[in-house]
Amino acid sequence: MSEKSRAQGLIGLAITVFAGALVFGAISARADATLTFQLTNASGYALTELHVSPSFADNWGGDVLEHKVLFDGEAAEVKIAGGETTCVYDLRFTAEDGSMLEDVGIDLCSQKSYTLDP
């Protein structure tokens, strides 16, 4: 094999490896991305918890309010870690009196905001 052919082969291999790394990096970055949406509480109650899970999941995720209270009339930015890989979520709200409300099949990728009404 000539030096020129060998060099071209190595350059081609380097380009393939580099392109693969870029694609893998983009996939990894997307999987680690955070989905953010604006939550407005117009329920008439103070919210003490919000559990979010992809609609296809069997279990609820952790409290994304992180034990903070969202009072009636307030809004907050909610972040779902790894949320860019899924768009449709189920939401479970808990009010300070212990009552719960669930809303299912919410597309948070296209909506980017959600208002909890009575």
GROMACS .gro file of N, CA and C in nm:
model
  354
    1MET      N    1   0.086  -0.118   0.000
    1MET     CA    2   0.000   0.000   0.000
    1MET      C    3   0.090   0.124   0.000
    2SER      N    4   0.058   0.219  -0.086
    2SER     CA    5   0.140   0.339  -0.094
    2SER      C    6   0.112   0.431   0.025
    3GLU      N    7   0.206   0.519   0.049
    3GLU     CA    8   0.190   0.615   0.160
    3GLU      C    9   0.067   0.702   0.138
    4LYS      N   10   0.042   0.739   0.011
    4LYS     CA   11  -0.072   0.825  -0.020
    4LYS      C   12  -0.204   0.751   0.011
    5SER      N   13  -0.215   0.624  -0.030
    5SER     CA   14  -0.336   0.546  -0.003
    5SER      C   15  -0.356   0.527   0.147
    6ARG      N   16  -0.247   0.499   0.216
    6ARG     CA   17  -0.255   0.480   0.361
    6ARG      C   18  -0.301   0.609   0.431
    7ALA      N   19  -0.246   0.722   0.389
    7ALA     CA   20  -0.283   0.850   0.448
    7ALA      C   21  -0.430   0.881   0.421
    8GLN      N   22  -0.477   0.852   0.299
    8GLN     CA   23  -0.618   0.876   0.266
    8GLN      C   24  -0.709   0.786   0.350
    9GLY      N   25  -0.667   0.662   0.371
    9GLY     CA   26  -0.744   0.570   0.454
    9GLY      C   27  -0.752   0.617   0.597
   10LEU      N   28  -0.641   0.666   0.651
   10LEU     CA   29  -0.640   0.716   0.788
   10LEU      C   30  -0.725   0.842   0.803
   11ILE      N   31  -0.720   0.927   0.702
   11ILE     CA   32  -0.802   1.049   0.706
   11ILE      C   33  -0.950   1.011   0.702
   12GLY      N   34  -0.986   0.916   0.615
   12GLY     CA   35  -1.125   0.870   0.607
   12GLY      C   36  -1.172   0.811   0.739
   13LEU      N   37  -1.086   0.731   0.803
   13LEU     CA   38  -1.118   0.672   0.933
   13LEU      C   39  -1.136   0.780   1.039
   14ALA      N   40  -1.047   0.879   1.038
   14ALA     CA   41  -1.056   0.988   1.135
   14ALA      C   42  -1.186   1.067   1.117
   15ILE      N   43  -1.226   1.090   0.992
   15ILE     CA   44  -1.350   1.163   0.966
   15ILE      C   45  -1.470   1.082   1.014
   16THR      N   46  -1.469   0.950   0.989
   16THR     CA   47  -1.578   0.864   1.033
   16THR      C   48  -1.589   0.863   1.185
   17VAL      N   49  -1.476   0.850   1.253
   17VAL     CA   50  -1.476   0.850   1.400
   17VAL      C   51  -1.525   0.984   1.452
   18PHE      N   52  -1.480   1.094   1.393
   18PHE     CA   53  -1.521   1.227   1.436
   18PHE      C   54  -1.672   1.246   1.415
   19ALA      N   55  -1.723   1.204   1.299
   19ALA     CA   56  -1.867   1.218   1.272
   19ALA      C   57  -1.948   1.135   1.370
   20GLY      N   58  -1.901   1.015   1.400
   20GLY     CA   59  -1.969   0.930   1.498
   20GLY      C   60  -1.972   0.994   1.635
   21ALA      N   61  -1.861   1.055   1.673
   21ALA     CA   62  -1.854   1.123   1.803
   21ALA      C   63  -1.952   1.240   1.807
   22LEU      N   64  -1.964   1.313   1.697
   22LEU     CA   65  -2.059   1.424   1.693
   22LEU      C   66  -2.202   1.375   1.708
   23VAL      N   67  -2.237   1.268   1.636
   23VAL     CA   68  -2.372   1.214   1.645
   23VAL      C   69  -2.399   1.161   1.785
   24PHE      N   70  -2.306   1.085   1.842
   24PHE     CA   71  -2.323   1.032   1.976
   24PHE      C   72  -2.335   1.146   2.077
   25GLY      N   73  -2.254   1.250   2.061
   25GLY     CA   74  -2.261   1.365   2.152
   25GLY      C   75  -2.395   1.435   2.143
   26ALA      N   76  -2.448   1.447   2.022
   26ALA     CA   77  -2.579   1.512   2.006
   26ALA      C   78  -2.689   1.429   2.071
   27ILE      N   79  -2.681   1.296   2.055
   27ILE     CA   80  -2.781   1.210   2.118
   27ILE      C   81  -2.769   1.217   2.270
   28SER      N   82  -2.647   1.213   2.321
   28SER     CA   83  -2.627   1.221   2.466
   28SER      C   84  -2.675   1.354   2.521
   29ALA      N   85  -2.644   1.462   2.450
   29ALA     CA   86  -2.686   1.594   2.497
   29ALA      C   87  -2.838   1.602   2.499
   30ARG      N   88  -2.903   1.546   2.397
   30ARG     CA   89  -3.049   1.549   2.394
   30ARG      C   90  -3.108   1.468   2.509
   31ALA      N   91  -3.048   1.354   2.538
   31ALA     CA   92  -3.099   1.270   2.647
   31ALA      C   93  -3.081   1.338   2.783
   32ASP      N   94  -2.980   1.423   2.794
   32ASP     CA   95  -2.954   1.493   2.920
   32ASP      C   96  -3.024   1.628   2.926
   33ALA      N   97  -3.093   1.667   2.820
   33ALA     CA   98  -3.154   1.799   2.813
   33ALA      C   99  -3.269   1.810   2.913
   34THR      N  100  -3.302   1.933   2.944
   34THR     CA  101  -3.409   1.961   3.040
   34THR      C  102  -3.527   2.023   2.968
   35LEU      N  103  -3.646   1.971   2.994
   35LEU     CA  104  -3.769   2.029   2.941
   35LEU      C  105  -3.818   2.131   3.044
   36THR      N  106  -3.843   2.252   2.998
   36THR     CA  107  -3.887   2.359   3.088
   36THR      C  108  -4.024   2.409   3.043
   37PHE      N  109  -4.114   2.428   3.139
   37PHE     CA  110  -4.243   2.487   3.107
   37PHE      C  111  -4.287   2.577   3.222
   38GLN      N  112  -4.378   2.670   3.191
   38GLN     CA  113  -4.430   2.764   3.289
   38GLN      C  114  -4.558   2.707   3.349
   39LEU      N  115  -4.561   2.693   3.480
   39LEU     CA  116  -4.680   2.644   3.551
   39LEU      C  117  -4.746   2.762   3.623
   40THR      N  118  -4.874   2.783   3.596
   40THR     CA  119  -4.952   2.886   3.664
   40THR      C  120  -5.058   2.818   3.749
   41ASN      N  121  -5.063   2.856   3.875
   41ASN     CA  122  -5.161   2.799   3.967
   41ASN      C  123  -5.281   2.892   3.978
   42ALA      N  124  -5.391   2.854   3.915
   42ALA     CA  125  -5.516   2.929   3.924
   42ALA      C  126  -5.624   2.840   3.985
   43SER      N  127  -5.582   2.748   4.071
   43SER     CA  128  -5.671   2.645   4.126
   43SER      C  129  -5.754   2.692   4.245
   44GLY      N  130  -5.710   2.799   4.310
   44GLY     CA  131  -5.775   2.840   4.434
   44GLY      C  132  -5.712   2.775   4.557
   45TYR      N  133  -5.612   2.692   4.536
   45TYR     CA  134  -5.543   2.621   4.645
   45TYR      C  135  -5.393   2.643   4.634
   46ALA      N  136  -5.325   2.631   4.745
   46ALA     CA  137  -5.178   2.629   4.744
   46ALA      C  138  -5.134   2.488   4.706
   47LEU      N  139  -5.041   2.477   4.613
   47LEU     CA  140  -4.991   2.346   4.570
   47LEU      C  141  -4.863   2.314   4.645
   48THR      N  142  -4.857   2.195   4.701
   48THR     CA  143  -4.739   2.155   4.777
   48THR      C  144  -4.652   2.055   4.701
   49GLU      N  145  -4.710   1.986   4.604
   49GLU     CA  146  -4.633   1.889   4.526
   49GLU      C  147  -4.683   1.885   4.382
   50LEU      N  148  -4.589   1.855   4.293
   50LEU     CA  149  -4.622   1.825   4.153
   50LEU      C  150  -4.535   1.709   4.110
   51HIS      N  151  -4.600   1.599   4.080
   51HIS     CA  152  -4.529   1.481   4.030
   51HIS      C  153  -4.558   1.470   3.881
   52VAL      N  154  -4.454   1.447   3.804
   52VAL     CA  155  -4.464   1.442   3.659
   52VAL      C  156  -4.407   1.309   3.612
   53SER      N  157  -4.476   1.247   3.517
   53SER     CA  158  -4.421   1.126   3.457
   53SER      C  159  -4.463   1.119   3.312
   54PRO      N  160  -4.379   1.058   3.227
   54PRO     CA  161  -4.421   1.036   3.089
   54PRO      C  162  -4.552   0.957   3.088
   55SER      N  163  -4.639   0.987   2.994
   55SER     CA  164  -4.771   0.922   2.991
   55SER      C  165  -4.764   0.771   2.983
   56PHE      N  166  -4.659   0.717   2.926
   56PHE     CA  167  -4.647   0.571   2.912
   56PHE      C  168  -4.593   0.504   3.039
   57ALA      N  169  -4.547   0.582   3.137
   57ALA     CA  170  -4.483   0.525   3.256
   57ALA      C  171  -4.587   0.474   3.356
   58ASP      N  172  -4.547   0.376   3.434
   58ASP     CA  173  -4.636   0.319   3.536
   58ASP      C  174  -4.622   0.388   3.672
   59ASN      N  175  -4.514   0.460   3.692
   59ASN     CA  176  -4.487   0.523   3.823
   59ASN      C  177  -4.471   0.673   3.808
   60TRP      N  178  -4.501   0.743   3.917
   60TRP     CA  179  -4.483   0.888   3.919
   60TRP      C  180  -4.338   0.922   3.948
   61GLY      N  181  -4.292   1.031   3.888
   61GLY     CA  182  -4.158   1.082   3.918
   61GLY      C  183  -4.160   1.156   4.051
   62GLY      N  184  -4.046   1.209   4.088
   62GLY     CA  185  -4.034   1.284   4.213
   62GLY      C  186  -4.107   1.417   4.207
   63ASP      N  187  -4.113   1.485   4.319
   63ASP     CA  188  -4.178   1.616   4.331
   63ASP      C  189  -4.092   1.721   4.263
   64VAL      N  190  -4.137   1.772   4.148
   64VAL     CA  191  -4.058   1.872   4.074
   64VAL      C  192  -4.068   2.012   4.136
   65LEU      N  193  -4.161   2.031   4.230
   65LEU     CA  194  -4.164   2.158   4.304
   65LEU      C  195  -4.059   2.159   4.414
   66GLU      N  196  -4.000   2.043   4.439
   66GLU     CA  197  -3.893   2.028   4.538
   66GLU      C  198  -3.933   2.082   4.674
   67HIS      N  199  -4.053   2.047   4.718
   67HIS     CA  200  -4.105   2.082   4.851
   67HIS      C  201  -4.126   2.232   4.870
   68LYS      N  202  -4.140   2.305   4.760
   68LYS     CA  203  -4.176   2.446   4.768
   68LYS      C  204  -4.327   2.456   4.749
   69VAL      N  205  -4.387   2.561   4.800
   69VAL     CA  206  -4.531   2.581   4.787
   69VAL      C  207  -4.556   2.681   4.675
   70LEU      N  208  -4.648   2.647   4.585
   70LEU     CA  209  -4.689   2.739   4.479
   70LEU      C  210  -4.831   2.785   4.512
   71PHE      N  211  -4.841   2.909   4.558
   71PHE     CA  212  -4.969   2.962   4.604
   71PHE      C  213  -5.059   2.997   4.486
   72ASP      N  214  -5.190   3.004   4.513
   72ASP     CA  215  -5.287   3.042   4.411
   72ASP      C  216  -5.248   3.177   4.352
   73GLY      N  217  -5.251   3.186   4.220
   73GLY     CA  218  -5.216   3.310   4.150
   73GLY      C  219  -5.069   3.321   4.117
   74GLU      N  220  -4.987   3.231   4.168
   74GLU     CA  221  -4.843   3.235   4.139
   74GLU      C  222  -4.810   3.148   4.018
   75ALA      N  223  -4.695   3.177   3.960
   75ALA     CA  224  -4.643   3.098   3.849
   75ALA      C  225  -4.499   3.059   3.881
   76ALA      N  226  -4.456   2.949   3.824
   76ALA     CA  227  -4.319   2.903   3.845
   76ALA      C  228  -4.270   2.833   3.720
   77GLU      N  229  -4.140   2.838   3.700
   77GLU     CA  230  -4.077   2.763   3.592
   77GLU      C  231  -4.049   2.623   3.644
   78VAL      N  232  -4.097   2.523   3.574
   78VAL     CA  233  -4.078   2.383   3.614
   78VAL      C  234  -3.981   2.318   3.516
   79LYS      N  235  -3.885   2.246   3.569
   79LYS     CA  236  -3.786   2.178   3.486
   79LYS      C  237  -3.795   2.028   3.507
   80ILE      N  238  -3.795   1.956   3.395
   80ILE     CA  239  -3.796   1.810   3.398
   80ILE      C  240  -3.664   1.762   3.339
   81ALA      N  241  -3.578   1.708   3.422
   81ALA     CA  242  -3.448   1.660   3.376
   81ALA      C  243  -3.468   1.545   3.278
   82GLY      N  244  -3.394   1.549   3.168
   82GLY     CA  245  -3.407   1.444   3.067
   82GLY      C  246  -3.537   1.450   2.990
   83GLY      N  247  -3.609   1.561   3.004
   83GLY     CA  248  -3.743   1.572   2.948
   83GLY      C  249  -3.752   1.596   2.799
   84GLU      N  250  -3.642   1.624   2.731
   84GLU     CA  251  -3.649   1.650   2.588
   84GLU      C  252  -3.669   1.523   2.506
   85THR      N  253  -3.659   1.406   2.567
   85THR     CA  254  -3.678   1.282   2.492
   85THR      C  255  -3.825   1.240   2.487
   86THR      N  256  -3.908   1.302   2.568
   86THR     CA  257  -4.051   1.271   2.574
   86THR      C  258  -4.127   1.402   2.576
   87CYS      N  259  -4.243   1.406   2.514
   87CYS     CA  260  -4.323   1.529   2.512
   87CYS      C  261  -4.454   1.519   2.591
   88VAL      N  262  -4.513   1.402   2.593
   88VAL     CA  263  -4.646   1.387   2.653
   88VAL      C  264  -4.632   1.334   2.796
   89TYR      N  265  -4.685   1.412   2.890
   89TYR     CA  266  -4.670   1.383   3.032
   89TYR      C  267  -4.804   1.378   3.104
   90ASP      N  268  -4.803   1.309   3.217
   90ASP     CA  269  -4.914   1.312   3.311
   90ASP      C  270  -4.869   1.393   3.432
   91LEU      N  271  -4.959   1.474   3.487
   91LEU     CA  272  -4.927   1.562   3.599
   91LEU      C  273  -5.015   1.525   3.718
   92ARG      N  274  -4.955   1.517   3.835
   92ARG     CA  275  -5.032   1.492   3.958
   92ARG      C  276  -5.000   1.603   4.057
   93PHE      N  277  -5.103   1.683   4.087
   93PHE     CA  278  -5.088   1.795   4.180
   93PHE      C  279  -5.141   1.755   4.318
   94THR      N  280  -5.073   1.801   4.422
   94THR     CA  281  -5.121   1.784   4.559
   94THR      C  282  -5.136   1.922   4.620
   95ALA      N  283  -5.256   1.950   4.672
   95ALA     CA  284  -5.282   2.079   4.739
   95ALA      C  285  -5.246   2.066   4.886
   96GLU      N  286  -5.236   2.182   4.953
   96GLU     CA  287  -5.194   2.180   5.093
   96GLU      C  288  -5.295   2.111   5.185
   97ASP      N  289  -5.420   2.096   5.139
   97ASP     CA  290  -5.519   2.023   5.220
   97ASP      C  291  -5.512   1.872   5.195
   98GLY      N  292  -5.419   1.828   5.110
   98GLY     CA  293  -5.401   1.686   5.083
   98GLY      C  294  -5.477   1.634   4.961
   99SER      N  295  -5.566   1.716   4.906
   99SER     CA  296  -5.640   1.672   4.788
   99SER      C  297  -5.547   1.665   4.667
  100MET      N  298  -5.581   1.575   4.574
  100MET     CA  299  -5.497   1.555   4.455
  100MET      C  300  -5.580   1.572   4.329
  101LEU      N  301  -5.512   1.617   4.225
  101LEU     CA  302  -5.573   1.630   4.094
  101LEU      C  303  -5.473   1.578   3.992
  102GLU      N  304  -5.521   1.499   3.897
  102GLU     CA  305  -5.435   1.449   3.791
  102GLU      C  306  -5.485   1.499   3.657
  103ASP      N  307  -5.392   1.533   3.570
  103ASP     CA  308  -5.423   1.568   3.432
  103ASP      C  309  -5.329   1.485   3.347
  104VAL      N  310  -5.382   1.418   3.247
  104VAL     CA  311  -5.301   1.324   3.170
  104VAL      C  312  -5.293   1.363   3.023
  105GLY      N  313  -5.185   1.318   2.959
  105GLY     CA  314  -5.168   1.339   2.816
  105GLY      C  315  -5.138   1.482   2.776
  106ILE      N  316  -5.062   1.553   2.857
  106ILE     CA  317  -5.029   1.694   2.829
  106ILE      C  318  -4.901   1.700   2.747
  107ASP      N  319  -4.907   1.762   2.629
  107ASP     CA  320  -4.789   1.778   2.543
  107ASP      C  321  -4.714   1.904   2.586
  108LEU      N  322  -4.612   1.886   2.667
  108LEU     CA  323  -4.538   2.000   2.721
  108LEU      C  324  -4.432   2.052   2.625
  109CYS      N  325  -4.403   1.979   2.517
  109CYS     CA  326  -4.308   2.029   2.418
  109CYS      C  327  -4.371   2.139   2.333
  110SER      N  328  -4.497   2.121   2.295
  110SER     CA  329  -4.562   2.221   2.211
  110SER      C  330  -4.628   2.330   2.294
  111GLN      N  331  -4.671   2.299   2.415
  111GLN     CA  332  -4.741   2.395   2.499
  111GLN      C  333  -4.648   2.493   2.568
  112LYS      N  334  -4.545   2.445   2.631
  112LYS     CA  335  -4.448   2.525   2.707
  112LYS      C  336  -4.507   2.599   2.825
  113SER      N  337  -4.639   2.587   2.846
  113SER     CA  338  -4.701   2.645   2.966
  113SER      C  339  -4.823   2.562   3.002
  114TYR      N  340  -4.857   2.566   3.130
  114TYR     CA  341  -4.972   2.491   3.178
  114TYR      C  342  -5.035   2.571   3.291
  115THR      N  343  -5.167   2.588   3.285
  115THR     CA  344  -5.240   2.657   3.391
  115THR      C  345  -5.333   2.557   3.458
  116LEU      N  346  -5.319   2.545   3.589
  116LEU     CA  347  -5.408   2.459   3.667
  116LEU      C  348  -5.527   2.543   3.709
  117ASP      N  349  -5.642   2.515   3.649
  117ASP     CA  350  -5.767   2.584   3.679
  117ASP      C  351  -5.852   2.498   3.772
  118PRO      N  352  -5.949   2.562   3.841
  118PRO     CA  353  -6.037   2.484   3.929
  118PRO      C  354  -6.121   2.384   3.851
   0.00000   0.00000   0.00000
